[in-house]
Amino acid sequence: MSDMSAFDVYCQLDGIVSGSVFLDEPMARHTSFRIGGPAALYIECASVSDITRT
């Protein structure tokens, strides 16, 4: 199995989930203390089906 880059995973997830997928998203935007470095991938699911595998 080959290693996938964050960008490769981003491209795949962006076509699968109905929510939003962000690359290098600053976590400070999502925490109450407004601290945190970038997450390689940040996903906001629009529905439960986005996080379940069928």
mmCIF file with all atom_site columns, C-alpha atoms in Angstrom:
data_model
loop_
_atom_site.group_PDB
_atom_site.id
_atom_site.type_symbol
_atom_site.label_atom_id
_atom_site.label_alt_id
_atom_site.label_comp_id
_atom_site.label_asym_id
_atom_site.label_entity_id
_atom_site.label_seq_id
_atom_site.pdbx_PDB_ins_code
_atom_site.Cartn_x
_atom_site.Cartn_y
_atom_site.Cartn_z
_atom_site.occupancy
_atom_site.B_iso_or_equiv
_atom_site.pdbx_formal_charge
_atom_site.auth_seq_id
_atom_site.auth_comp_id
_atom_site.auth_asym_id
_atom_site.auth_atom_id
_atom_site.pdbx_PDB_model_num
ATOM 1  C CA . MET A 1 1  ? 0.000   0.000  0.000  1.00 0.00 ? 1  MET A CA 1
ATOM 2  C CA . SER A 1 2  ? 1.397   3.398  -0.934 1.00 0.00 ? 2  SER A CA 1
ATOM 3  C CA . ASP A 1 3  ? 1.388   6.463  1.281  1.00 0.00 ? 3  ASP A CA 1
ATOM 4  C CA . MET A 1 4  ? -1.159  9.077  0.294  1.00 0.00 ? 4  MET A CA 1
ATOM 5  C CA . SER A 1 5  ? -0.491  12.764 0.775  1.00 0.00 ? 5  SER A CA 1
ATOM 6  C CA . ALA A 1 6  ? -2.982  14.952 2.595  1.00 0.00 ? 6  ALA A CA 1
ATOM 7  C CA . PHE A 1 7  ? -3.830  16.504 -0.770 1.00 0.00 ? 7  PHE A CA 1
ATOM 8  C CA . ASP A 1 8  ? -4.640  13.082 -2.267 1.00 0.00 ? 8  ASP A CA 1
ATOM 9  C CA . VAL A 1 9  ? -6.939  12.293 0.661  1.00 0.00 ? 9  VAL A CA 1
ATOM 10 C CA . TYR A 1 10 ? -8.491  15.768 0.382  1.00 0.00 ? 10 TYR A CA 1
ATOM 11 C CA . CYS A 1 11 ? -9.299  15.196 -3.296 1.00 0.00 ? 11 CYS A CA 1
ATOM 12 C CA . GLN A 1 12 ? -10.955 11.859 -2.546 1.00 0.00 ? 12 GLN A CA 1
ATOM 13 C CA . LEU A 1 13 ? -12.968 13.083 0.438  1.00 0.00 ? 13 LEU A CA 1
ATOM 14 C CA . ASP A 1 14 ? -14.098 16.256 -1.318 1.00 0.00 ? 14 ASP A CA 1
ATOM 15 C CA . GLY A 1 15 ? -15.940 14.093 -3.834 1.00 0.00 ? 15 GLY A CA 1
ATOM 16 C CA . ILE A 1 16 ? -17.481 11.803 -1.201 1.00 0.00 ? 16 ILE A CA 1
ATOM 17 C CA . VAL A 1 17 ? -18.756 13.885 1.713  1.00 0.00 ? 17 VAL A CA 1
ATOM 18 C CA . SER A 1 18 ? -21.643 16.301 1.369  1.00 0.00 ? 18 SER A CA 1
ATOM 19 C CA . GLY A 1 19 ? -20.071 18.625 3.936  1.00 0.00 ? 19 GLY A CA 1
ATOM 20 C CA . SER A 1 20 ? -16.884 20.642 3.649  1.00 0.00 ? 20 SER A CA 1
ATOM 21 C CA . VAL A 1 21 ? -13.282 19.447 3.489  1.00 0.00 ? 21 VAL A CA 1
ATOM 22 C CA . PHE A 1 22 ? -10.444 21.843 4.299  1.00 0.00 ? 22 PHE A CA 1
ATOM 23 C CA . LEU A 1 23 ? -6.711  21.392 3.771  1.00 0.00 ? 23 LEU A CA 1
ATOM 24 C CA . ASP A 1 24 ? -4.298  22.892 6.361  1.00 0.00 ? 24 ASP A CA 1
ATOM 25 C CA . GLU A 1 25 ? -7.196  24.418 8.311  1.00 0.00 ? 25 GLU A CA 1
ATOM 26 C CA . PRO A 1 26 ? -6.126  26.485 11.358 1.00 0.00 ? 26 PRO A CA 1
ATOM 27 C CA . MET A 1 27 ? -7.688  24.876 14.429 1.00 0.00 ? 27 MET A CA 1
ATOM 28 C CA . ALA A 1 28 ? -7.799  28.300 16.106 1.00 0.00 ? 28 ALA A CA 1
ATOM 29 C CA . ARG A 1 29 ? -10.953 28.955 14.069 1.00 0.00 ? 29 ARG A CA 1
ATOM 30 C CA . HIS A 1 30 ? -12.670 26.012 15.772 1.00 0.00 ? 30 HIS A CA 1
ATOM 31 C CA . THR A 1 31 ? -11.633 26.246 19.434 1.00 0.00 ? 31 THR A CA 1
ATOM 32 C CA . SER A 1 32 ? -13.023 28.400 22.234 1.00 0.00 ? 32 SER A CA 1
ATOM 33 C CA . PHE A 1 33 ? -9.588  29.781 23.180 1.00 0.00 ? 33 PHE A CA 1
ATOM 34 C CA . ARG A 1 34 ? -8.766  30.488 19.515 1.00 0.00 ? 34 ARG A CA 1
ATOM 35 C CA . ILE A 1 35 ? -5.532  28.519 19.679 1.00 0.00 ? 35 ILE A CA 1
ATOM 36 C CA . GLY A 1 36 ? -4.231  25.650 17.613 1.00 0.00 ? 36 GLY A CA 1
ATOM 37 C CA . GLY A 1 37 ? -2.077  25.063 14.593 1.00 0.00 ? 37 GLY A CA 1
ATOM 38 C CA . PRO A 1 38 ? -3.152  23.786 11.209 1.00 0.00 ? 38 PRO A CA 1
ATOM 39 C CA . ALA A 1 39 ? -4.850  20.410 10.829 1.00 0.00 ? 39 ALA A CA 1
ATOM 40 C CA . ALA A 1 40 ? -3.710  18.517 7.740  1.00 0.00 ? 40 ALA A CA 1
ATOM 41 C CA . LEU A 1 41 ? -7.387  17.796 6.986  1.00 0.00 ? 41 LEU A CA 1
ATOM 42 C CA . TYR A 1 42 ? -10.495 19.223 8.631  1.00 0.00 ? 42 TYR A CA 1
ATOM 43 C CA . ILE A 1 43 ? -13.907 17.843 7.715  1.00 0.00 ? 43 ILE A CA 1
ATOM 44 C CA . GLU A 1 44 ? -17.308 19.308 8.585  1.00 0.00 ? 44 GLU A CA 1
ATOM 45 C CA . CYS A 1 45 ? -19.869 16.609 7.915  1.00 0.00 ? 45 CYS A CA 1
ATOM 46 C CA . ALA A 1 46 ? -23.308 17.661 6.739  1.00 0.00 ? 46 ALA A CA 1
ATOM 47 C CA . SER A 1 47 ? -24.949 14.410 7.853  1.00 0.00 ? 47 SER A CA 1
ATOM 48 C CA . VAL A 1 48 ? -24.348 11.216 9.796  1.00 0.00 ? 48 VAL A CA 1
ATOM 49 C CA . SER A 1 49 ? -24.087 9.310  6.532  1.00 0.00 ? 49 SER A CA 1
ATOM 50 C CA . ASP A 1 50 ? -20.889 11.248 5.792  1.00 0.00 ? 50 ASP A CA 1
ATOM 51 C CA . ILE A 1 51 ? -19.137 9.511  8.692  1.00 0.00 ? 51 ILE A CA 1
ATOM 52 C CA . THR A 1 52 ? -20.503 5.999  8.256  1.00 0.00 ? 52 THR A CA 1
ATOM 53 C CA . ARG A 1 53 ? -19.266 3.383  5.848  1.00 0.00 ? 53 ARG A CA 1
ATOM 54 C CA . THR A 1 54 ? -21.815 1.395  3.848  1.00 0.00 ? 54 THR A CA 1
#
